[in-house]
Coordinates of C-alpha atoms in Angstrom, one line a residue:
Chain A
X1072 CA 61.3 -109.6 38.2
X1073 CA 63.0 -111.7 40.6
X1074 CA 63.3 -108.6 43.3
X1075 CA 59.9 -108.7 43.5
X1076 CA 59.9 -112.5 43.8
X1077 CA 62.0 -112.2 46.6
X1078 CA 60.6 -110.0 48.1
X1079 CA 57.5 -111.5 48.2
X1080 CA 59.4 -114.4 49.1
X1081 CA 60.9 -113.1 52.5
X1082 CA 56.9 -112.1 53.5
X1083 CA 56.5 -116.2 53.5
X1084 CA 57.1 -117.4 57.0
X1085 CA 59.1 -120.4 57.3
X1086 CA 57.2 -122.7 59.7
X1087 CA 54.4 -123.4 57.4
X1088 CA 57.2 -125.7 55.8
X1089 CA 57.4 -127.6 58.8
X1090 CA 53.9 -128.7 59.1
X1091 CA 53.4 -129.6 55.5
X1092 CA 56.1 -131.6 56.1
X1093 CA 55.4 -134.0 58.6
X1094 CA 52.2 -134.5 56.3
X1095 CA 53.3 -137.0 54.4
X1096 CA 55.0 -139.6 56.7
X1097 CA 51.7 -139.4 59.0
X1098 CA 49.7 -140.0 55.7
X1099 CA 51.8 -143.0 54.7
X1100 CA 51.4 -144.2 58.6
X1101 CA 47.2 -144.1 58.4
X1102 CA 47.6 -145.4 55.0
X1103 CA 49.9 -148.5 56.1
X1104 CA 47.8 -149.1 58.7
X1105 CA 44.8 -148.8 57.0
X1106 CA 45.4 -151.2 53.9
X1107 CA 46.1 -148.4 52.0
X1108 CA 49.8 -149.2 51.1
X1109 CA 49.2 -152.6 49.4
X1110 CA 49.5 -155.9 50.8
X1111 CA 53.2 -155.3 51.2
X1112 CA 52.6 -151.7 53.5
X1113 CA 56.7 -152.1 55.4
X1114 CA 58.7 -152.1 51.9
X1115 CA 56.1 -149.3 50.6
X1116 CA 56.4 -147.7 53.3
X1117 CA 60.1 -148.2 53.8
X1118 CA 60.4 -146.8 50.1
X1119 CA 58.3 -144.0 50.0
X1120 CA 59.8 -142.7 52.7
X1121 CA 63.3 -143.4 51.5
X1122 CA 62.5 -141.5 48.3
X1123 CA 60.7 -138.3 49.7
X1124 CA 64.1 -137.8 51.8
X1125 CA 66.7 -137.5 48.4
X1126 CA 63.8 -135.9 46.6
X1127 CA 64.1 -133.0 49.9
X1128 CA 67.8 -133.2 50.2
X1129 CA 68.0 -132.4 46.3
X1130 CA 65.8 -129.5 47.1
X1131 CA 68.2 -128.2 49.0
X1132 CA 70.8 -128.9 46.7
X1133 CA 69.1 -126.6 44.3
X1134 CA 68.5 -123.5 46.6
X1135 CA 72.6 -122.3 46.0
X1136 CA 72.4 -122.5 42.0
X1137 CA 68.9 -120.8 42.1
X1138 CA 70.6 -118.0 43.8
X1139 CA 73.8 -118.2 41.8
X1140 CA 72.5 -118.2 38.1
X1141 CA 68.8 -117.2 38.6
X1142 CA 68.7 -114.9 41.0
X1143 CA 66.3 -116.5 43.1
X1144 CA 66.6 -116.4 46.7
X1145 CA 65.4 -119.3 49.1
X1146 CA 68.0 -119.6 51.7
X1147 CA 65.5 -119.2 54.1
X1148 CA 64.1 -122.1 53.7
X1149 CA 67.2 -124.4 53.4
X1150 CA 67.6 -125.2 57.0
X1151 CA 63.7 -126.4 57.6
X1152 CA 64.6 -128.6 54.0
X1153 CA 67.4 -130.3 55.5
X1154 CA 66.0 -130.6 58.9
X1155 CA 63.2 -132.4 56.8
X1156 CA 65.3 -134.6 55.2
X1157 CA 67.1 -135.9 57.9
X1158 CA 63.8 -136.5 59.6
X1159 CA 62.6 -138.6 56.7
X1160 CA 65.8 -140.6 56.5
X1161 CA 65.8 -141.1 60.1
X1162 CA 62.3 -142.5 59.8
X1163 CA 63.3 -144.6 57.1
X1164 CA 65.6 -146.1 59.0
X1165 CA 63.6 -146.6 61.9
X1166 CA 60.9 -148.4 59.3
X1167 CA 63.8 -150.6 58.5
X1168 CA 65.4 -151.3 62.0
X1169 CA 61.9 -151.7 63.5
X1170 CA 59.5 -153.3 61.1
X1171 CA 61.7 -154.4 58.2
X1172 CA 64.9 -156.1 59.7
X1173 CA 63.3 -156.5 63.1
X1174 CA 66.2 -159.1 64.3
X1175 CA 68.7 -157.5 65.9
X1176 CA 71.5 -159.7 65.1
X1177 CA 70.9 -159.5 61.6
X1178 CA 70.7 -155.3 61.8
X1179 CA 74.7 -155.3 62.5
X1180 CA 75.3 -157.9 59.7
X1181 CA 73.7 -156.2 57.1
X1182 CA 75.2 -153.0 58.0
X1183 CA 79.2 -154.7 58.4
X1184 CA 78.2 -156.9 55.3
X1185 CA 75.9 -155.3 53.0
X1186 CA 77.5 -152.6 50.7
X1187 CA 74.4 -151.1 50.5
X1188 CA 73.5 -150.5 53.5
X1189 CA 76.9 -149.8 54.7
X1190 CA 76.9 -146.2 52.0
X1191 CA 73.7 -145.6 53.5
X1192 CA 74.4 -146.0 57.0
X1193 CA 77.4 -144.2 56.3
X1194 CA 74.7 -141.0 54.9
X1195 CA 73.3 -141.3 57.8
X1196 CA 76.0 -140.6 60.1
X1197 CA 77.3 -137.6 58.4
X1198 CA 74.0 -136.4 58.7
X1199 CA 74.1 -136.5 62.3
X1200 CA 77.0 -133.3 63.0
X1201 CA 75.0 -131.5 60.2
X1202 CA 71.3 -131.7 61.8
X1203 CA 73.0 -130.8 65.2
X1204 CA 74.4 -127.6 64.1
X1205 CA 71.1 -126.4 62.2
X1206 CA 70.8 -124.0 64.8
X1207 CA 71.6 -120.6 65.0
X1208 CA 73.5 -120.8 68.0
X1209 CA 75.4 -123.3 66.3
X1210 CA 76.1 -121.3 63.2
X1211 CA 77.6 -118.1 65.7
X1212 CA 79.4 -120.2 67.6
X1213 CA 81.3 -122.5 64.8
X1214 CA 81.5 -119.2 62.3
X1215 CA 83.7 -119.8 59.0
X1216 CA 83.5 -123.5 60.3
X1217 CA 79.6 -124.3 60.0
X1218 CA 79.9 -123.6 56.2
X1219 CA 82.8 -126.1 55.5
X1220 CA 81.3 -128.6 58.2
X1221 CA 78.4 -128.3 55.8
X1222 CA 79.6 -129.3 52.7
X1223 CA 79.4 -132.6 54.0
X1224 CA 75.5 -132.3 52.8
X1225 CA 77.3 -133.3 49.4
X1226 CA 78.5 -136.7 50.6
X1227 CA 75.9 -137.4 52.4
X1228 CA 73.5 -137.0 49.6
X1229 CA 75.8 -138.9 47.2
X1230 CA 76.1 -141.5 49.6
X1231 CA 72.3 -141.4 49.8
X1232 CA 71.9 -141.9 46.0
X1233 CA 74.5 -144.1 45.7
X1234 CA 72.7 -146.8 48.0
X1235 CA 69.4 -146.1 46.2
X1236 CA 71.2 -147.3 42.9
X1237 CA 73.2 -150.4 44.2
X1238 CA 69.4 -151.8 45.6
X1239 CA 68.1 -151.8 42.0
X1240 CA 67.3 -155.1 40.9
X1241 CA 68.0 -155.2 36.9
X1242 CA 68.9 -152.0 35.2
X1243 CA 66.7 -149.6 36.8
X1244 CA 66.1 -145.7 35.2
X1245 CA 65.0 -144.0 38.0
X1246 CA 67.6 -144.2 40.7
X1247 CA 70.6 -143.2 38.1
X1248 CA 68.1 -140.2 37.2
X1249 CA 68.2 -139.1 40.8
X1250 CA 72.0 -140.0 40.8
X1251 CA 72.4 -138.3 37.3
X1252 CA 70.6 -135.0 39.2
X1253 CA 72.5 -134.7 42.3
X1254 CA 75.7 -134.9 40.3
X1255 CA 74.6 -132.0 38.2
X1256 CA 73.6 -129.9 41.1
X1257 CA 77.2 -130.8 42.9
X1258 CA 79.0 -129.9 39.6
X1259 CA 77.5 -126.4 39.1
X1260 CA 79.3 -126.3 42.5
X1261 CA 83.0 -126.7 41.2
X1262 CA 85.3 -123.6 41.2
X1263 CA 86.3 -124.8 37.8
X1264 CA 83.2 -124.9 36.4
X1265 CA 82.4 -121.1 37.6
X1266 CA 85.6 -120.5 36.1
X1267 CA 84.1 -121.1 32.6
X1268 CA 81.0 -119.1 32.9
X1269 CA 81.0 -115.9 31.6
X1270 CA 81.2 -113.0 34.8
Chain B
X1015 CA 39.2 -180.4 41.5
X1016 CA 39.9 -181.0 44.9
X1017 CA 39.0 -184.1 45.4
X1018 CA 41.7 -185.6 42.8
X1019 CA 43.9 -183.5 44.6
X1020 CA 43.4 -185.1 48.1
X1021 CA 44.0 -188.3 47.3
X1022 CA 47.4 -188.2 46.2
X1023 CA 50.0 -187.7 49.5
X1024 CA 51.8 -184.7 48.3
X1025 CA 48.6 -182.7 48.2
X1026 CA 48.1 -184.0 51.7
X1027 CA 51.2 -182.9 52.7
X1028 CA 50.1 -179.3 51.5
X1029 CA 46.6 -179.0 53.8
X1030 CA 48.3 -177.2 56.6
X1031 CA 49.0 -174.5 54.4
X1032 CA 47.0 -171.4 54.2
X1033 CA 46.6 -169.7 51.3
X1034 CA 46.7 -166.1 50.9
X1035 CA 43.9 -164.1 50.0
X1036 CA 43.2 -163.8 46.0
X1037 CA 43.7 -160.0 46.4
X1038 CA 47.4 -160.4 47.8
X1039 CA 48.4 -162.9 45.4
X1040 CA 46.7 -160.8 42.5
X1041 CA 48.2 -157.4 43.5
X1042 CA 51.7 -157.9 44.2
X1043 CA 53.6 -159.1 41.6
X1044 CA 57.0 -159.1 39.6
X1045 CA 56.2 -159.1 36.3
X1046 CA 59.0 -156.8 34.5
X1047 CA 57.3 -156.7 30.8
X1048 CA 54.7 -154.2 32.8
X1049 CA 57.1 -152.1 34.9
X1050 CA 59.2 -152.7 38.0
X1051 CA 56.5 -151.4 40.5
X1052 CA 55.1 -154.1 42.4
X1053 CA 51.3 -153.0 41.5
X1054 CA 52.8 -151.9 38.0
X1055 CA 51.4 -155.9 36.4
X1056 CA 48.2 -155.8 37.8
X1057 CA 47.6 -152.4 36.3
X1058 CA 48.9 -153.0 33.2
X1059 CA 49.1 -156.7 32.3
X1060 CA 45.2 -156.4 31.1
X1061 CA 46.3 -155.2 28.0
X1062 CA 48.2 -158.6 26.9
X1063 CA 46.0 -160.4 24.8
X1064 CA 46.1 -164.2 25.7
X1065 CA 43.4 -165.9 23.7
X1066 CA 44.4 -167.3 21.2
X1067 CA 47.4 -168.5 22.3
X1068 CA 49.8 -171.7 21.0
X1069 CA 53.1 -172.9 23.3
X1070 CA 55.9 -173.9 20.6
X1071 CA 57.5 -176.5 22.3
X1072 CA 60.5 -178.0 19.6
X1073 CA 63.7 -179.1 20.5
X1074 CA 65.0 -182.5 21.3
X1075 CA 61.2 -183.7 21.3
X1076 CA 59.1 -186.4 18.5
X1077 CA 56.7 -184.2 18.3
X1078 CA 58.0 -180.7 17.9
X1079 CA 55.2 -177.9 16.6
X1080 CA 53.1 -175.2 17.1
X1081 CA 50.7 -176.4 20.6
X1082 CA 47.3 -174.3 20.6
X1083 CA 46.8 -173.7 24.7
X1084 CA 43.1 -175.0 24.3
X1085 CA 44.0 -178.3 23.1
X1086 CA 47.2 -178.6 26.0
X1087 CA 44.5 -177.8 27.9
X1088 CA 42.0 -180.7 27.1
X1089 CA 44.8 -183.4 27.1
X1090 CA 46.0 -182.3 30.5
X1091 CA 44.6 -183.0 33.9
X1092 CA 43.9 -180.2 36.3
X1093 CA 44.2 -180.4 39.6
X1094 CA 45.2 -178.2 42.6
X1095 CA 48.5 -177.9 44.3
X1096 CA 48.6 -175.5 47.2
X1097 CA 52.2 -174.6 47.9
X1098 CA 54.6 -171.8 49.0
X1099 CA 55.9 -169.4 46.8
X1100 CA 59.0 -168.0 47.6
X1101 CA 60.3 -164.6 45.9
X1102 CA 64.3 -164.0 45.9
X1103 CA 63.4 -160.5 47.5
X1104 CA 62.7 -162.5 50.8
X1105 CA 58.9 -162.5 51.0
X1106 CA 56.4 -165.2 50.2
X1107 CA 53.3 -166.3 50.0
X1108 CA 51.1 -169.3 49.9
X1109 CA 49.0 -169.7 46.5
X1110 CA 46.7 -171.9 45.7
X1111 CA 46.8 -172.8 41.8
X1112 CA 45.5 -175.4 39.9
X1113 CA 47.0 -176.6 36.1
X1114 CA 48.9 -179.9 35.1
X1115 CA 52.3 -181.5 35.9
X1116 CA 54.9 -180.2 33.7
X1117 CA 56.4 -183.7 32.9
X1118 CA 52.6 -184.8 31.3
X1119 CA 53.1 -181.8 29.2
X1120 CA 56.8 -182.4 27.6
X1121 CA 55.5 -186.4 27.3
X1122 CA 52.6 -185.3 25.0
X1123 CA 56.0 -183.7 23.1
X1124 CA 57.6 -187.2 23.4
X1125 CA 61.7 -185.9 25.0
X1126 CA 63.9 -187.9 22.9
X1127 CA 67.1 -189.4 25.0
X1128 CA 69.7 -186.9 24.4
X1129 CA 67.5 -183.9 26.1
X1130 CA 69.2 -183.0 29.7
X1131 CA 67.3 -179.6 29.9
X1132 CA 64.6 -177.7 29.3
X1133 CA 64.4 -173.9 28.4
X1134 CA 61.6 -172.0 28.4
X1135 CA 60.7 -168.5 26.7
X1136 CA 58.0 -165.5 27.8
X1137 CA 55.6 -164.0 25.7
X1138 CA 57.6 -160.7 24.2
X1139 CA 54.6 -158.5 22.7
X1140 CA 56.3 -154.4 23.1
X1141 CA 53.4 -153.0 22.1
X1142 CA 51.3 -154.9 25.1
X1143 CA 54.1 -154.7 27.4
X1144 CA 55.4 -151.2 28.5
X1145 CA 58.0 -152.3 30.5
X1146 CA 60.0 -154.0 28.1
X1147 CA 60.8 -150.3 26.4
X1148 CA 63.3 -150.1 29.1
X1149 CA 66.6 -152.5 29.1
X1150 CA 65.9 -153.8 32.6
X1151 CA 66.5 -157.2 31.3
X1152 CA 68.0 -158.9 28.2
X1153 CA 64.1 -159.3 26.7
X1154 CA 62.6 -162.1 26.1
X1155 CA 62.9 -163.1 29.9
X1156 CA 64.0 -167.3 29.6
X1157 CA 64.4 -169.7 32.1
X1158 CA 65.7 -173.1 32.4
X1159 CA 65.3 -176.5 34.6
X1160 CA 67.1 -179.5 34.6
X1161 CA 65.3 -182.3 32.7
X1162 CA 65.3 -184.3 36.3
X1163 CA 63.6 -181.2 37.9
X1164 CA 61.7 -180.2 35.0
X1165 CA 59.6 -183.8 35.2
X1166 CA 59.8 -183.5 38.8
X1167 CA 56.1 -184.5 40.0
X1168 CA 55.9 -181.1 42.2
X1169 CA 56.7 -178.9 38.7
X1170 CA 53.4 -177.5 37.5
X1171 CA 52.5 -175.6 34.5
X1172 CA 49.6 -173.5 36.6
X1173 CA 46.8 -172.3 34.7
X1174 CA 44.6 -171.1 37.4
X1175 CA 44.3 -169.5 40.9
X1176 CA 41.7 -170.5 43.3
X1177 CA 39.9 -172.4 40.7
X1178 CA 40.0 -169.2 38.5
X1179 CA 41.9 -168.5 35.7
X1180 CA 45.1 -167.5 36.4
X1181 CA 45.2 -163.6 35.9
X1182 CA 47.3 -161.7 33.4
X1183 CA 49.7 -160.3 36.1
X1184 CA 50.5 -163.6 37.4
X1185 CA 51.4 -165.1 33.8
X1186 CA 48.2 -166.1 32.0
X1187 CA 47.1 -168.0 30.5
X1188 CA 49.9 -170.6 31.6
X1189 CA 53.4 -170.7 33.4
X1190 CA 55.3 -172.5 35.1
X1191 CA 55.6 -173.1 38.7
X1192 CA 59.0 -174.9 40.6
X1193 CA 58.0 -174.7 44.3
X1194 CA 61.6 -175.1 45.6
X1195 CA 63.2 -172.6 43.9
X1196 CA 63.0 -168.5 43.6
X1197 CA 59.9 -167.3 42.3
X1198 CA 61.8 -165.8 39.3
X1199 CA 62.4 -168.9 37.9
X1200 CA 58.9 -169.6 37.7
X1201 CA 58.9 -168.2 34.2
X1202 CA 55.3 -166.5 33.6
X1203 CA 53.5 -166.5 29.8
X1204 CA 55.6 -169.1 28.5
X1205 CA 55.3 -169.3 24.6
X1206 CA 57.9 -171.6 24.0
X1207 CA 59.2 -174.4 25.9
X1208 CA 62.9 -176.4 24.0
X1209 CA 64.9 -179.5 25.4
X1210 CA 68.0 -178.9 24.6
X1211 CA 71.6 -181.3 25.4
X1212 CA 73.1 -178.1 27.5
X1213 CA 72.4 -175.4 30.2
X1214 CA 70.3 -172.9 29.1
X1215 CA 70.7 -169.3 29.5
X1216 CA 68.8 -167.4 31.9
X1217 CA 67.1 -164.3 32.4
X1218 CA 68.5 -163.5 36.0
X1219 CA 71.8 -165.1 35.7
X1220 CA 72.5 -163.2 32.4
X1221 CA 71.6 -159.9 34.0
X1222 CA 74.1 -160.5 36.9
X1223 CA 75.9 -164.2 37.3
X1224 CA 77.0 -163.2 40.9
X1225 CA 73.8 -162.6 42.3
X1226 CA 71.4 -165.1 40.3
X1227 CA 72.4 -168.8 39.7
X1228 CA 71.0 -171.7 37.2
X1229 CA 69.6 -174.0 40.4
X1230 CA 68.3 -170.7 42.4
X1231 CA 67.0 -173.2 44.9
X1232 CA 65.7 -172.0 48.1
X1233 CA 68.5 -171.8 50.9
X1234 CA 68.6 -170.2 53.7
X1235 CA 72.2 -170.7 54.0
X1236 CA 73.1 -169.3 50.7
X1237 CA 72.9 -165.6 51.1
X1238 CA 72.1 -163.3 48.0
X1239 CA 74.9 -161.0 47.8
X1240 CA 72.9 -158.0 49.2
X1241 CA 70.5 -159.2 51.5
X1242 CA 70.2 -162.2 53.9
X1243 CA 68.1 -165.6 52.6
X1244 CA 67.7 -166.5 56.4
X1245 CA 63.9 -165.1 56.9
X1246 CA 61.4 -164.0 54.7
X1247 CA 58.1 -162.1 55.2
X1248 CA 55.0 -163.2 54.7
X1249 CA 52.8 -161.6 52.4
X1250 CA 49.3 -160.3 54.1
X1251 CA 50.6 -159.5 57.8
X1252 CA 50.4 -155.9 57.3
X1253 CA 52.7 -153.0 59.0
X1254 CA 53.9 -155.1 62.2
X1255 CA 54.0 -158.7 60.2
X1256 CA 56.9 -160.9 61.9
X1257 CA 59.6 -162.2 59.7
X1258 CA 59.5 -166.6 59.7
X1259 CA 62.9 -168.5 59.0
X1260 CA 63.1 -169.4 55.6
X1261 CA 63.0 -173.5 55.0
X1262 CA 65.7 -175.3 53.2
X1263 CA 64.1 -176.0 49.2
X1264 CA 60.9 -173.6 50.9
X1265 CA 59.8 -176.9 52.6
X1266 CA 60.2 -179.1 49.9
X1267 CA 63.6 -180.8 51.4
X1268 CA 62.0 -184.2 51.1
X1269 CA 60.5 -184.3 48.1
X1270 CA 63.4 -182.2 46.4
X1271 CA 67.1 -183.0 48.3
X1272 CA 68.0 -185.8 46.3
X1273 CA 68.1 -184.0 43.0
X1274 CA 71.2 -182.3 44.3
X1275 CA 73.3 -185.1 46.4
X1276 CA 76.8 -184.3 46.3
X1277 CA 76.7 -181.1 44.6
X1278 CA 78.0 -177.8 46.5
X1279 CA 75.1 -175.5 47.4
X1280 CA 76.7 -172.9 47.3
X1281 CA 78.6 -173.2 44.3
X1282 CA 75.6 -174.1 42.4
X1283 CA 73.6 -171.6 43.8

């Protein structure tokens, strides 16, 4: 059952992904511009855009247990889902630099000042080494390296999840859910916890 | 309406303001009893049923009872006040509402001297109000004011916008409106109002003390903890709109400052 879906999975080409994914940022762009956000179209915006990069980044956070405990292979895809995701959270940090913020001054205060910011800033950054090597020449040429430089993708999306929760006003559900998921998906991860599984 | 309302000088002092549209003021609200989503109260406040409706309004008052909201309504005189409405989240807008001074309201209750405070309590209806299923807040969502800026002649109870009445997502059929202070203490649906002899609790401030005062007066100076109270944005400027320097008290300084000589701002944030 899942030879066949994997095999019919390595017939899917991989650049299809790329398209449908600069979709929804365009869309949200024409909407904003167009009245279609709400009255408030920079925070939606902002948001949406904010959310649609964990919601990729915990995609690819679920392509290593798919492969582990189902069977299922997608490691194909994983490098256009974290090219992806970087491209939305560097967009949503434009949005925020740009249109949100829009005084420089301010920009470096919230970043030394505000905790928030600061863990996402700081997601950011260790994004930066891991969208640079996304390339196969990087992958030959950094060898056992590129994998351990890549668990940093775990930080970084904690981080990432981390400032989505400490921007919550009241006790908010949804950003411990996405929290609550990420930790999951890093915790299938442990040694320890392979340890216990049956072989 | 508006011709009581140009008479007096603070409505004067309110021309050069321009309201914002009914649609912008009608579809982005916080109103937590209907979700946290800013268009979550206008889709879901219509269920809240707001005829009939009665204020309790006991306490330190002569005349404590049970106060049906179409009889507050013909005592009271109506009138428009535009003014600025400031939300903690640093964006604001300018709304145009019309209802009654706050201060004619708690005389028809008749304060008796020891009251200092006033508290005042949101309509808690779970099976009207989806959002109140989750523990966002300590339900009912209560506010307070100081008796001095309770009976404060800008302090409206506002029962209408543009003339209209006020929609469900921004508090029908009445609630309260304190110009110079965070829009979250402009307590929405208010079914009870009590003068009390001591601080109140509040909504906000019992949710998190560090981030939300009693006064929550408009101050630039006075950041909230995780974002800067310097600038705000102005509702209705689309994609590119600029961000404006936020005004000590939202522009009320005048009217407002001497309520708090020789207190610390930002000690009594």
């Amino acid at each position: 059952m899942t030879g066949r879906l994997n095999d019919a999975l390595r017939r899917v080409p991989v650049w299809p992904l790329y398209i449908a994914g600069a979709v929804p940022p365009l869309w949200w762009l024409w909407l904003g511009l167009t009245g279609g956000l709400g009255v408030e179209p920079i925070e939606a915006l902002e948001h949406r855009l904010g959310e649609l990069a964990l919601q990729v980044l915990i995609a690819g956070l679920c392509v290593t247990p798919l492969r582990r405990h189902l069977g299922v292979n997608l490691i194909r895809f994983r490098r256009a889902l974290g090219i992806l995701a970087f491209s939305y959270v560097l967009l949503h940090l434009l949005v925020w630099l740009a249109l949100d913020v829009q005084i420089p001054a301010q920009i470096w205060a919230d970043i030394a000042k505000r905790p928030y910011i600061t863990v996402g800033m700081a997601g950011f950054v260790l994004l930066l080494p891991l969208v640079a090597t996304s390339n196969d020449r990087a992958v030959r040429w950094l060898g056992p390296r590129w994998r351990r430089l890549h668990r940093l993708t775990y930080l970084a999306v904690l981080l990432g999840a981390i400032h989505y929760v400490m921007l919550a006003k009241g006790f908010q559900i949804e950003p411990l859910l996405y929290l609550g998921g990420i930790v999951v998906l890093l915790a299938l991860r442990l040694p320890v916890r392979r340890r216990l599984l049956p072989a | 309406a508006g011709a009581v309302t140009l008479s007096s000088p603070r409505a004067r002092a309110q021309e050069a303001l321009e309201p914002n549209s009914w649609e912008e003021i009608t579809s982005y609200n916080n109103f937590y009893e209907f979700g946290t989503g800013k268009d979550d109260p206008a889709r879901y406040a219509g269920q809240m049923a707001t005829s009939p409706w009665t204020v309790a309004i006991n306490g330190l008052v002569d005349r404590p009872g049970e106060y049906a909201f179409k009889d507050i309504m013909a005592r009271m005189e109506i009138e428009e006040r535009i003014y600025r409405f400031r939300c903690v989240e640093a964006w604001s807008m300018v709304v145009p509402w019309t209802g009654f001074e706050l201060a004619d309201l708690l005389d028809m209750a008749g304060i008796q001297e020891r009251a200092t405070h006033v508290a005042f309590e949101t309509l808690l209806r779970p099976e009207e109000m989806p959002g109140v299923a989750r523990p966002v807040l300590d339900w009912p969502y209560v506010e307070g004011l100081r008796l001095d800026e309770a009976m404060h002649p800008l302090t409206l109870m506002a029962t209408g916008i543009y003339g209209r009445d006020i929609p469900n997502q921004n508090g029908a059929p009445l609630r309260l409106v304190v110009p110079w202070k965070y829009g979250f203490k402009s307590i929405k649906s208010v079914v009870r109002i009590t003068l009390t002899d001591s601080e109140p609790p509040t909504s906000w401030n019992v949710a998190n003390s560090r981030e939300y005062g009693f006064y929550s007066n408009v101050n630039p100076d006075v950041d909230h903890p995780r974002w800067s109270q310097a600038t705000e944005r102005e509702i209705g400027g689309g994609l590119f709109s600029p961000r404006k320097p936020t005004l000590m008290f939202n522009g009320y300084e005048d009217e407002v400052a001497s309520l708090y000589e020789g207190m610390d701002l930002s000690v009594h944030f």
